[in-house]
Structure formats: structure tokens, C-alpha cells
CSV table of C-alpha atoms in Angstrom, one decimal:
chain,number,residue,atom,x,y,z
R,23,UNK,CA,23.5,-26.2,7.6
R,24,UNK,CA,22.1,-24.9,10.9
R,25,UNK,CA,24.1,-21.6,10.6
R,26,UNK,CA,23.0,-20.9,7.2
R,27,UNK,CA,19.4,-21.7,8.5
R,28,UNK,CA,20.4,-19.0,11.5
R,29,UNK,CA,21.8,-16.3,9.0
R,30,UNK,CA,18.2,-16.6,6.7
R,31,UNK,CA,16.5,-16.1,9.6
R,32,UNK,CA,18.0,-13.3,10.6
R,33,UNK,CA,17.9,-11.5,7.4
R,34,UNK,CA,14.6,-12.5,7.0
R,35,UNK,CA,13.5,-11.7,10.5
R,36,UNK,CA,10.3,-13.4,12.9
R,37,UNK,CA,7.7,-10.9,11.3
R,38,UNK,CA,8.5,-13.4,7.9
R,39,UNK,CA,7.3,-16.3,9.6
R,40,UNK,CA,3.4,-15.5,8.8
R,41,UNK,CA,3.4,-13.8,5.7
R,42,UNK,CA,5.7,-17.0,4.2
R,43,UNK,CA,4.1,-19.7,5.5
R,44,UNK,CA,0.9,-17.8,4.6
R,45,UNK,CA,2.5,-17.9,0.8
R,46,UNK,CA,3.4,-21.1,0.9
R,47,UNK,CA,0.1,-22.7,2.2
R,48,UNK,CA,-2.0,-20.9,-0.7
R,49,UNK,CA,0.1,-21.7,-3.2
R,50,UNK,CA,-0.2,-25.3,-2.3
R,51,UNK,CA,-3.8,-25.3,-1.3
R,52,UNK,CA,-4.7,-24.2,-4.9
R,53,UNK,CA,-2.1,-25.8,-6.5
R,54,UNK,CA,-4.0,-29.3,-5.5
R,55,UNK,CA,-6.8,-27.8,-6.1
R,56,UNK,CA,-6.5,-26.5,-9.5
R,57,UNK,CA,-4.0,-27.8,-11.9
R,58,UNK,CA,-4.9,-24.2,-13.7
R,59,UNK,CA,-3.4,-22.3,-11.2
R,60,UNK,CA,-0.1,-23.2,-11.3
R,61,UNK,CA,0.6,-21.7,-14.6
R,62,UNK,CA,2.1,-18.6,-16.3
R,63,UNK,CA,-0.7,-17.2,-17.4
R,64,UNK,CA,-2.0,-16.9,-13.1
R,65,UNK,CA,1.1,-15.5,-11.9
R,66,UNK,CA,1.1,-12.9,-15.1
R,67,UNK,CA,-2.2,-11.8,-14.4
R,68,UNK,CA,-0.9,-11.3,-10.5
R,69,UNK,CA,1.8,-9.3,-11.5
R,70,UNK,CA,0.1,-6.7,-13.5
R,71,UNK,CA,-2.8,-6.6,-10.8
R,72,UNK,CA,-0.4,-6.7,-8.0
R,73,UNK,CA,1.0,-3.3,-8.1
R,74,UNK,CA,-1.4,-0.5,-8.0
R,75,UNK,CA,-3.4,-2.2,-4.8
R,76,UNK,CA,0.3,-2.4,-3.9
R,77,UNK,CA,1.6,1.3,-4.1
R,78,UNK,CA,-1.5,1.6,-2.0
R,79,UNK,CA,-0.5,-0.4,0.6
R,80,UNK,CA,2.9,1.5,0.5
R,81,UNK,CA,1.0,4.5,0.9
R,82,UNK,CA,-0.8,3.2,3.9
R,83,UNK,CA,2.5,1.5,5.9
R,84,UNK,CA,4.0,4.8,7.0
R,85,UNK,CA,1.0,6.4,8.6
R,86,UNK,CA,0.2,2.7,10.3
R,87,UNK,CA,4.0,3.1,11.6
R,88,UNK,CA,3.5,6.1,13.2
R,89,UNK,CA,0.2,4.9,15.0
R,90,UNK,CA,-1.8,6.3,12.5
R,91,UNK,CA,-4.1,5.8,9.4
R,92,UNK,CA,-4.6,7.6,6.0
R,93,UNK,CA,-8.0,6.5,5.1
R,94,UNK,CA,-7.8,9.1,1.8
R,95,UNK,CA,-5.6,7.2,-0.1
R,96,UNK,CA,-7.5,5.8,-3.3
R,97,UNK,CA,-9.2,9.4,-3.2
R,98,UNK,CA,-5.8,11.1,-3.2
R,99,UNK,CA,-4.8,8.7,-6.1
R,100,UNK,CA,-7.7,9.3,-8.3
R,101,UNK,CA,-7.3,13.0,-7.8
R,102,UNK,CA,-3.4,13.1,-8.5
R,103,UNK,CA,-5.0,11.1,-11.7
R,104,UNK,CA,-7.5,13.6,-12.4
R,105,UNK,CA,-4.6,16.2,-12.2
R,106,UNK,CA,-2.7,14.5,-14.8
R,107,UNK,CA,-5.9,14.1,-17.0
R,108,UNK,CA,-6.4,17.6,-17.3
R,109,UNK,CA,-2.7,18.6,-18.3
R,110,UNK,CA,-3.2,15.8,-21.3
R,111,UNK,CA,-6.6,17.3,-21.9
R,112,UNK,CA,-5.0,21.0,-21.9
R,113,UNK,CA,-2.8,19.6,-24.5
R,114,UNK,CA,-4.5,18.2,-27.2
R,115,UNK,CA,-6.2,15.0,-25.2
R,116,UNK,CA,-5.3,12.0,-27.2
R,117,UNK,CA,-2.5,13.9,-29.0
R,118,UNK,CA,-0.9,14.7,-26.1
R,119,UNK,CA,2.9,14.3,-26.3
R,120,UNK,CA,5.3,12.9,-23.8
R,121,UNK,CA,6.2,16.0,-22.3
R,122,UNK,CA,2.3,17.1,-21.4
R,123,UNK,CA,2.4,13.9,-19.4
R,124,UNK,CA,5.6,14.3,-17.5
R,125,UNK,CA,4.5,17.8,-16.2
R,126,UNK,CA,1.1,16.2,-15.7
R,127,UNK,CA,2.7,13.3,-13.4
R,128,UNK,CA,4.9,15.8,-11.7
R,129,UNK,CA,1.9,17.8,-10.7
R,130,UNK,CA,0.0,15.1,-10.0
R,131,UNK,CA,2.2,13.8,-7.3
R,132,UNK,CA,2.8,17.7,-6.1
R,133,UNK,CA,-1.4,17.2,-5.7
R,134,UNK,CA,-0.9,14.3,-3.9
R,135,UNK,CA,1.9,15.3,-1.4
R,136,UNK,CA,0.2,18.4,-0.6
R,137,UNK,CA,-2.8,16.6,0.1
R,138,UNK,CA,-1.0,14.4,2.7
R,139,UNK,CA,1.2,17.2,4.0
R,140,UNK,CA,-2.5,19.4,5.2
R,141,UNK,CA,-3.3,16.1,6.8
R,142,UNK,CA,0.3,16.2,8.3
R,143,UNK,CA,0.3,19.4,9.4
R,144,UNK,CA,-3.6,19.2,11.1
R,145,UNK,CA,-2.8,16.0,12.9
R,146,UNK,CA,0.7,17.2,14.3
R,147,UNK,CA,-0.1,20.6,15.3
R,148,UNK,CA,-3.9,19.4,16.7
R,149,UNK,CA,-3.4,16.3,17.5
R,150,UNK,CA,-6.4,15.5,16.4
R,151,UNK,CA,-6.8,12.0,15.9
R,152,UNK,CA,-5.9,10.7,12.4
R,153,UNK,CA,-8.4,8.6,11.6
R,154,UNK,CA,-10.9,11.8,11.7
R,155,UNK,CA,-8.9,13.8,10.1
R,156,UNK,CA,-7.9,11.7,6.9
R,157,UNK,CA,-11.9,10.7,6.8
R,158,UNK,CA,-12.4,14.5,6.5
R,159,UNK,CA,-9.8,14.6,3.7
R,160,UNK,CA,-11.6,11.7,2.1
R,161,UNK,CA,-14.8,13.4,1.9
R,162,UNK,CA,-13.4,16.4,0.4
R,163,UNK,CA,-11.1,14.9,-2.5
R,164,UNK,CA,-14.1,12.5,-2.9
R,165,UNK,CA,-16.6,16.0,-3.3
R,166,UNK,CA,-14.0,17.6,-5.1
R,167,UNK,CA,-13.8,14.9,-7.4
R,168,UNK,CA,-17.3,14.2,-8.2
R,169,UNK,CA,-17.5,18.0,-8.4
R,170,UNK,CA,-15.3,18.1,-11.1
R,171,UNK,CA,-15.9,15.1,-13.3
R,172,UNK,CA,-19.7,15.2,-12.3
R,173,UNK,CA,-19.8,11.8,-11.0
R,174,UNK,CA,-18.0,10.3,-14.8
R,175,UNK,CA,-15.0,9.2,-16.3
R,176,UNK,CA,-12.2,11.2,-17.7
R,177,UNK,CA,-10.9,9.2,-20.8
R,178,UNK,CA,-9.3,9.3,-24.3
R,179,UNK,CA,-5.3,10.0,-23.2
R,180,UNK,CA,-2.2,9.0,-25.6
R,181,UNK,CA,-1.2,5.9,-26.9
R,182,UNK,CA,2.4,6.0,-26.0
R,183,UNK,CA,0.7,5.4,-21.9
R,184,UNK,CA,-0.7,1.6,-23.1
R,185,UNK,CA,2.9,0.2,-22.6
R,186,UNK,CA,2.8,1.9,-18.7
R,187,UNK,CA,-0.3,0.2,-17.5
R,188,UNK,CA,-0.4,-3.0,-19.9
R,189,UNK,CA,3.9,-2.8,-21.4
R,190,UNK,CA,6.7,-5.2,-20.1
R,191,UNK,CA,10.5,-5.3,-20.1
R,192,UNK,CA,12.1,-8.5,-20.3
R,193,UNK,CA,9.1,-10.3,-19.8
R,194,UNK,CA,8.7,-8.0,-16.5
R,195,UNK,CA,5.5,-5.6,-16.3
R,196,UNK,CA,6.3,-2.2,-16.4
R,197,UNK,CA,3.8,-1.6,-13.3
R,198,UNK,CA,5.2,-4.5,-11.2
R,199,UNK,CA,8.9,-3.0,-11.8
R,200,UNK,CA,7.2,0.6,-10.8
R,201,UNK,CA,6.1,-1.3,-7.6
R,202,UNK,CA,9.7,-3.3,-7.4
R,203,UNK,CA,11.4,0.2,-7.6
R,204,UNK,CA,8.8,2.1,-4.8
R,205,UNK,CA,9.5,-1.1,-2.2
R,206,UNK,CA,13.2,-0.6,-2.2
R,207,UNK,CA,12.6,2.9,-1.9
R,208,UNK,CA,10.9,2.3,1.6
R,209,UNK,CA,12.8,-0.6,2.4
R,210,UNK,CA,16.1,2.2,2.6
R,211,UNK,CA,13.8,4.7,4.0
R,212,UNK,CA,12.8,2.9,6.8
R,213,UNK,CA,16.0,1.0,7.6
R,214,UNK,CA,18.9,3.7,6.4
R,215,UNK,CA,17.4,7.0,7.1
R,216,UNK,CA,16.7,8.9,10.1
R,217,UNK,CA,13.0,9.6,9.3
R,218,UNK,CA,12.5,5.6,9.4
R,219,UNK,CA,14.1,5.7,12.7
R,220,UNK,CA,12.5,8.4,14.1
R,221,UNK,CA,8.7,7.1,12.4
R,222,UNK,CA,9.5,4.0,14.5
R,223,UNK,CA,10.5,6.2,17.6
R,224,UNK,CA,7.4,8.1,16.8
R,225,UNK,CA,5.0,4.7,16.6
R,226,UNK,CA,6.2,3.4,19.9
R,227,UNK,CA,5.8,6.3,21.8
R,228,UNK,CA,5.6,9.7,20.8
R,229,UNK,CA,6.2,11.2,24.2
R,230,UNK,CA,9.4,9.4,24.5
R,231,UNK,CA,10.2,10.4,21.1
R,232,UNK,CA,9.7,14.1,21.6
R,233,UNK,CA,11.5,13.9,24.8
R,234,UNK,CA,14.4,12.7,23.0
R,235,UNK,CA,14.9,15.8,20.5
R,236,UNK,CA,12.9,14.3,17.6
R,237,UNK,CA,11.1,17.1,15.9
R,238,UNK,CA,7.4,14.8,16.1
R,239,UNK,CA,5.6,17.4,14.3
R,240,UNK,CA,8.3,17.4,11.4
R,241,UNK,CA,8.6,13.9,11.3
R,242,UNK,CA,4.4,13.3,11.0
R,243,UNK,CA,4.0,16.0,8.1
R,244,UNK,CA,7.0,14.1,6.5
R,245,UNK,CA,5.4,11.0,6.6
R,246,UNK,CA,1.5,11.7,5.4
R,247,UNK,CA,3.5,14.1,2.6
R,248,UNK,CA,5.5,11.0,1.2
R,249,UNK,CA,2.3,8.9,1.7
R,250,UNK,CA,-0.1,11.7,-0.5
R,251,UNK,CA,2.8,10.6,-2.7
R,252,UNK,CA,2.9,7.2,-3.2
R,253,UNK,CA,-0.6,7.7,-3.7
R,254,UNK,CA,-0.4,10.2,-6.3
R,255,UNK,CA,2.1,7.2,-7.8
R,256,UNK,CA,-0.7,4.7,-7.9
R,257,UNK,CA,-2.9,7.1,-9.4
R,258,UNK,CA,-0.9,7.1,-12.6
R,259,UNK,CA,-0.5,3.9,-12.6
R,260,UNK,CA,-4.0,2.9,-12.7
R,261,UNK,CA,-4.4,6.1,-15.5
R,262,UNK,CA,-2.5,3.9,-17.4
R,263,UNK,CA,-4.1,0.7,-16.9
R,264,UNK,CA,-7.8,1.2,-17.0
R,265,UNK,CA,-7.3,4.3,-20.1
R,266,UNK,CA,-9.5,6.6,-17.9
R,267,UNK,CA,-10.0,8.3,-14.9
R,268,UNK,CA,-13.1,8.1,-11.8
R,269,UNK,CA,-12.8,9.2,-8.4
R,270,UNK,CA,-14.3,6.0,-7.4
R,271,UNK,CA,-11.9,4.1,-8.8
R,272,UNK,CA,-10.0,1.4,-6.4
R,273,UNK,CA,-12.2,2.2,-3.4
R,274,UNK,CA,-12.2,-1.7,-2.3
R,275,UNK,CA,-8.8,-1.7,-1.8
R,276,UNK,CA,-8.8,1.0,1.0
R,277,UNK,CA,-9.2,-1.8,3.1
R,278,UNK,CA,-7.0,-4.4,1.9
R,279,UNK,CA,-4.1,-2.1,2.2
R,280,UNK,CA,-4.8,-2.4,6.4
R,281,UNK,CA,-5.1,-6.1,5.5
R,282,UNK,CA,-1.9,-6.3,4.0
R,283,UNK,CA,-0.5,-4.3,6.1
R,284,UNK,CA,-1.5,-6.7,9.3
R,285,UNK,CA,-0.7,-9.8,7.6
R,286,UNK,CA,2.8,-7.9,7.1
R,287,UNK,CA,3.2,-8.1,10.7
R,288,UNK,CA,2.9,-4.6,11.1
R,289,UNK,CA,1.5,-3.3,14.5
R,290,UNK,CA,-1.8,-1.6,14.1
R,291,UNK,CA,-0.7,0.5,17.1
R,292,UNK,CA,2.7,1.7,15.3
R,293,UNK,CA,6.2,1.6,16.4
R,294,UNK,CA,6.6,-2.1,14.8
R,295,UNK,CA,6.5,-3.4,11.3
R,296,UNK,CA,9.0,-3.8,7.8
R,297,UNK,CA,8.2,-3.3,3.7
R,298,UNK,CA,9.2,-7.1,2.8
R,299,UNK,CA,7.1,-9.1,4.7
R,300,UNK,CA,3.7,-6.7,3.8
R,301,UNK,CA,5.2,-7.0,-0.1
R,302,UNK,CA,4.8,-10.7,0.6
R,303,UNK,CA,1.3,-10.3,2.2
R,304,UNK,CA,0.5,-8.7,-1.0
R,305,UNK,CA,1.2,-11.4,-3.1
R,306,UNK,CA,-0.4,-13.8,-1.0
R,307,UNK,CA,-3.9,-11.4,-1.3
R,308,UNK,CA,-3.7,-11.6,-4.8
R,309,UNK,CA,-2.8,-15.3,-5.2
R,310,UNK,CA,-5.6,-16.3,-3.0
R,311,UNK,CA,-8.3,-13.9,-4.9
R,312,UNK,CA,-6.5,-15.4,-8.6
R,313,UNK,CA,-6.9,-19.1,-7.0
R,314,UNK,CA,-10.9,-18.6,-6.2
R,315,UNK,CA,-11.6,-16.6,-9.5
R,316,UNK,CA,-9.9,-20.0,-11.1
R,317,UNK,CA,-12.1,-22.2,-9.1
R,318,UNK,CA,-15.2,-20.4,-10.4
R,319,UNK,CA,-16.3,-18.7,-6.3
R,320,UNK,CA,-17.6,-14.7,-6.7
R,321,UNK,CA,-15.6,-12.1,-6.6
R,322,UNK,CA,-17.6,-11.2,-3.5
R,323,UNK,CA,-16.3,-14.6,-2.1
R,324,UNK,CA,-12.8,-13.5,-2.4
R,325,UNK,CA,-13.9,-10.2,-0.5
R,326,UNK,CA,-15.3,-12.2,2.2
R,327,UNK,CA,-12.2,-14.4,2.7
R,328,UNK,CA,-9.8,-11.4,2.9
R,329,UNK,CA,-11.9,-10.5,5.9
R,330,UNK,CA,-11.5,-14.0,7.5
R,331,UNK,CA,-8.4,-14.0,7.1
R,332,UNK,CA,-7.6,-10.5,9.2
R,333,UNK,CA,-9.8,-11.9,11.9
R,334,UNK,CA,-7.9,-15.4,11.7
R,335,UNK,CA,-4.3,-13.1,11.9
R,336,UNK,CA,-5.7,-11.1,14.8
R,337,UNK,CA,-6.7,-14.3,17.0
R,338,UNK,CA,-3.1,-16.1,15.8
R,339,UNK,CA,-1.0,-12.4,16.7
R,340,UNK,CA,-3.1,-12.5,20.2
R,341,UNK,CA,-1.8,-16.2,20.8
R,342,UNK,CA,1.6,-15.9,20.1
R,343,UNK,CA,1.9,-13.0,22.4
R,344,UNK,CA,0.5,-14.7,24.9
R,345,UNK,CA,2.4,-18.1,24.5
R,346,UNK,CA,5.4,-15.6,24.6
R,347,UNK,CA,4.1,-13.9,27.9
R,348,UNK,CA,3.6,-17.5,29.5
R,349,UNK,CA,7.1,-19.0,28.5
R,350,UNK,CA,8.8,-15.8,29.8
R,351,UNK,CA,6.8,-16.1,33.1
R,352,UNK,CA,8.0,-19.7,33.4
R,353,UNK,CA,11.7,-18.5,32.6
């Protein structure tokens, strides 16, 4: 039993531990406290919500690997969505067939790459510091945007795009699967590939890293590219779910993607951190803002506790590595 208990752990690795028991606690905490919240209806309405703040959070690991920060993600998703718009618009709007939207998807997430690759490019040849130079990105798609839809929504798309944003196979939503299929994809990326390596290399120290042959500079435009991606992703998801289009849309969950991300036992400093434990984060977030909304407490409420929470993870993170530092000082 004990070497079975071993080999989970080991799979599962330490950075588990929080996000698990973090899972586990809310789920009995509002289980006790709400005999509503255990129910199908809660964990269905988590799993069509869960994805598109999700694909964010995706979007937002890499950079935090590397030591960095994209802060232009729900703008670079809203404008990939805009970008998809207008190819349905250009081709007859509502009557739109599947092909309009294909093309309109592909260069959607073409808009959203590129827009992570300029930030790539500026912080690895500049070294300027990422968190100024995906703000200025930020600012622009959010001017662009507003520039372009003055300030409205962009609506009235095909009906075949319901089943995307609302649909389900085997009783599995069609966004969650999206989400399912985008994990794995990081989950190899980062522990089969060389550019995982070499963004963990990078995230530890970059100096080292370069003095070790890694091509930094190739390796940071990489990683903001496939993160302009995974936004450009989310954007078309959240086309699909809401039936329309605004460049403000999703700009509260900019933040809880860094949540997330923390509460994933990712470093904020880089060079540490895995996709499964911040996919469990995730799901605790959404749980815990399902299990207020079903005890009646404000949405604002929910807000409020998400930002508790990231203090409470920085205070228990600062512990532990100081327990650690006083038991090996007494080894």
C-alpha cells in the first residue's frame, strides 16, 4: 500500500499537494454547506464556464515560466475574435458557412500569434522588461479594438457555432474537451519537447541558459507567439459562447489566470511550475465562485475571496520554504 502511495506521489508530484487539498477542502466546505452544490447541474455549469478563463490561464503559464508576464491576453483574445467576426461578416454574417469560419479561426489565431511574437521579439532583443511591454500591447489591441467596433458588440454569426460555445459530446461540453485537448498539448510541450526544457532553463536563469547554447531570444519569441495563440483560442471560444464579440470581454479574468497560475504552484519568478496542478487550480476557482453564487454572496464577494486566497498561498508558499530552510539547517 505504501509503494503504491509512493508511486502516486511521484506521478503526481509535491506542487499537487496545494492545489488538491485546496480541491478537496472546497468541495467539502460547500458540500456541508449547501446540499445544492453537490449536484449535476453545479459541476455542468463549471464545466462550460471553466474553459475559456482556462485557455487564458494556458496562455498566461508560459510567459510566467520564463520569468515573465503577458498582461494582453483577454485583449489578444477579443481581437483574434474580432478577426473572425469580420471574415463571417465578409461572408454573408448570419449565413455564413462553415468554411468562412475556418479561415476566419485560422486568421484569427495567425492575429493572435503575431501579436505575441512582436511582444517576443521586443522583449528578447530589448530586454525590456515584460510586464511594460505586454501593458503597451494591451493598450494598443485595447485602442485598436474600441477603434474598430466603436466601443460595441459585433453580433449576429451562424447557427451551426451554438453547438461550439453551448454543444456537448457524450454528455462532455464541446468547450471543456477544447480545454481537455489544449492541456495535453502543454502538458507534452513542457515535459517532451526541448522548448519546455529550455523555457524552464530560461525561467531559472537566463544567463546560465544562454551560456549553455540555448538560443534565449528564439526560445522567448517562441513562447509569447504560442501564448498570442492560445489566446486567439479562447477568443473563439468565447465567440461562440456569448454569440457576439467586445473588446472588453473577459477583462476580470486577466488576473485570475496569475491566480491560477500561483495556486498551480507555479513560481512567479519562472524556472518552476507544471500544466496539471494549475488545471486543478482552475477548477477549484470556479467551484469556489459556483459554491458562493449557490449560497446567495455577490459576485463581487467571489472576487474578493479569489484575492484572499492569493495572499493566503503567498504566506503558506513563504512558510514552507522556510520550514524547509530550517530542517535542512538542522540536517
Amino acid at each position: 500500500m505504501t509503494a503504491i502511495l509512493n508511486r502516486v506521489k511521484t506521478a503526481l508530484g509535491p506542487d499537487m499537494a496545494g492545489p488538491g487539498f485546496a480541491l478537496i477542502a472546497v468541495i467539502v466546505v460547500f458540500s456541508l454547506a449547501s446540499p445544492q452544490f453537490f449536484s449535476r447541474a453545479t459541476f455542468g455549469s463549471v464545466a462550460f464556464q471553466l474553459p475559456e478563463l482556462g485557455l487564458l490561464t494556458l496562455a498566461m503559464l508560459l510567459p510566467v515560466l520564463t520569468g515573465g508576464l503577458n498582461l494582453a491576453i483577454t485583449f489578444t483574445a477579443n481581437i483574434a475574435g474580432l478577426t473572425v467576426a469580420w471574415v463571417l461578416q465578409q461572408n454573408g454574417g448570419a449565413d455564413a458557412g462553415p468554411f468562412a469560419f475556418l479561415l476566419g479561426s485560422v486568421l484569427g489565431i495567425g492575429v493572435g500569434a503575431l501579436s505575441g511574437l512582436v511582444m517576443g521579439l521586443v522583449i528578447a532583443y530589448t530586454r525590456a522588461h515584460p510586464i511594460l511591454v505586454s501593458l503597451s500591447m494591451m493598450i494598443f489591441l485595447r485602442g485598436l479594438g474600441e477603434f474598430l467596433t466603436r466601443g460595441g458588440d459585433v453580433s449576429g454569426f451562424p447557427a451551426f457555432l451554438q453547438p461550439l460555445g453551448h454543444g456537448s459530446i457524450l454528455g462532455f461540453p464541446i468547450p471543456l474537451l477544447v480545454f481537455i485537448g489544449c492541456v495535453l498539448i502543454w502538458h507534452l510541450l513542457l515535459t517532451r519537447m526541448k522548448l519546455g526544457f529550455n523555457t524552464y532553463m530560461i525561467g531559472s536563469n537566463i544567463e546560465a541558459a544562454r551560456y549553455s547554447g540555448v538560443n534565449t531570444r528564439k526560445v522567448l519569441v517562441l513562447v509569447y507567439a504560442l501564448s498570442g495563440a492560445m489566446c486567439a483560442i479562447a477568443g473563439i471560444i468565447m465567440l461562440a459562447r456569448f454569440n457576439s464579440v467586445r473588446v472588453g470581454h473577459g477583462e476580470s479574468y486577466l488576473l485570475i489566470t496569475v491566480l491560477a497560475c500561483f495556486l498551480g504552484g507555479v513560481n512567479p519568478f519562472g524556472g518552476f511550475g507544471r500544466v496539471i496542478p494549475v488545471a486543478v487550480a482552475l477548477v477549484v476557482l470556479q467551484l469556489l465562485s459556483s459554491g458562493l453564487n449557490i449560497m446567495g454572496a455577490n459576485q463581487h464577494l467571489a472576487t474578493a475571496v479569489w484575492g484572499i486566497l492569493l495572499i493566503t498561498v503567498m504566506i503558506l508558499r513563504f512558510a514552507a520554504g522556510h520550514f524547509k530552510s530550517l530542517k535542512r539547517k538542522k540536517g
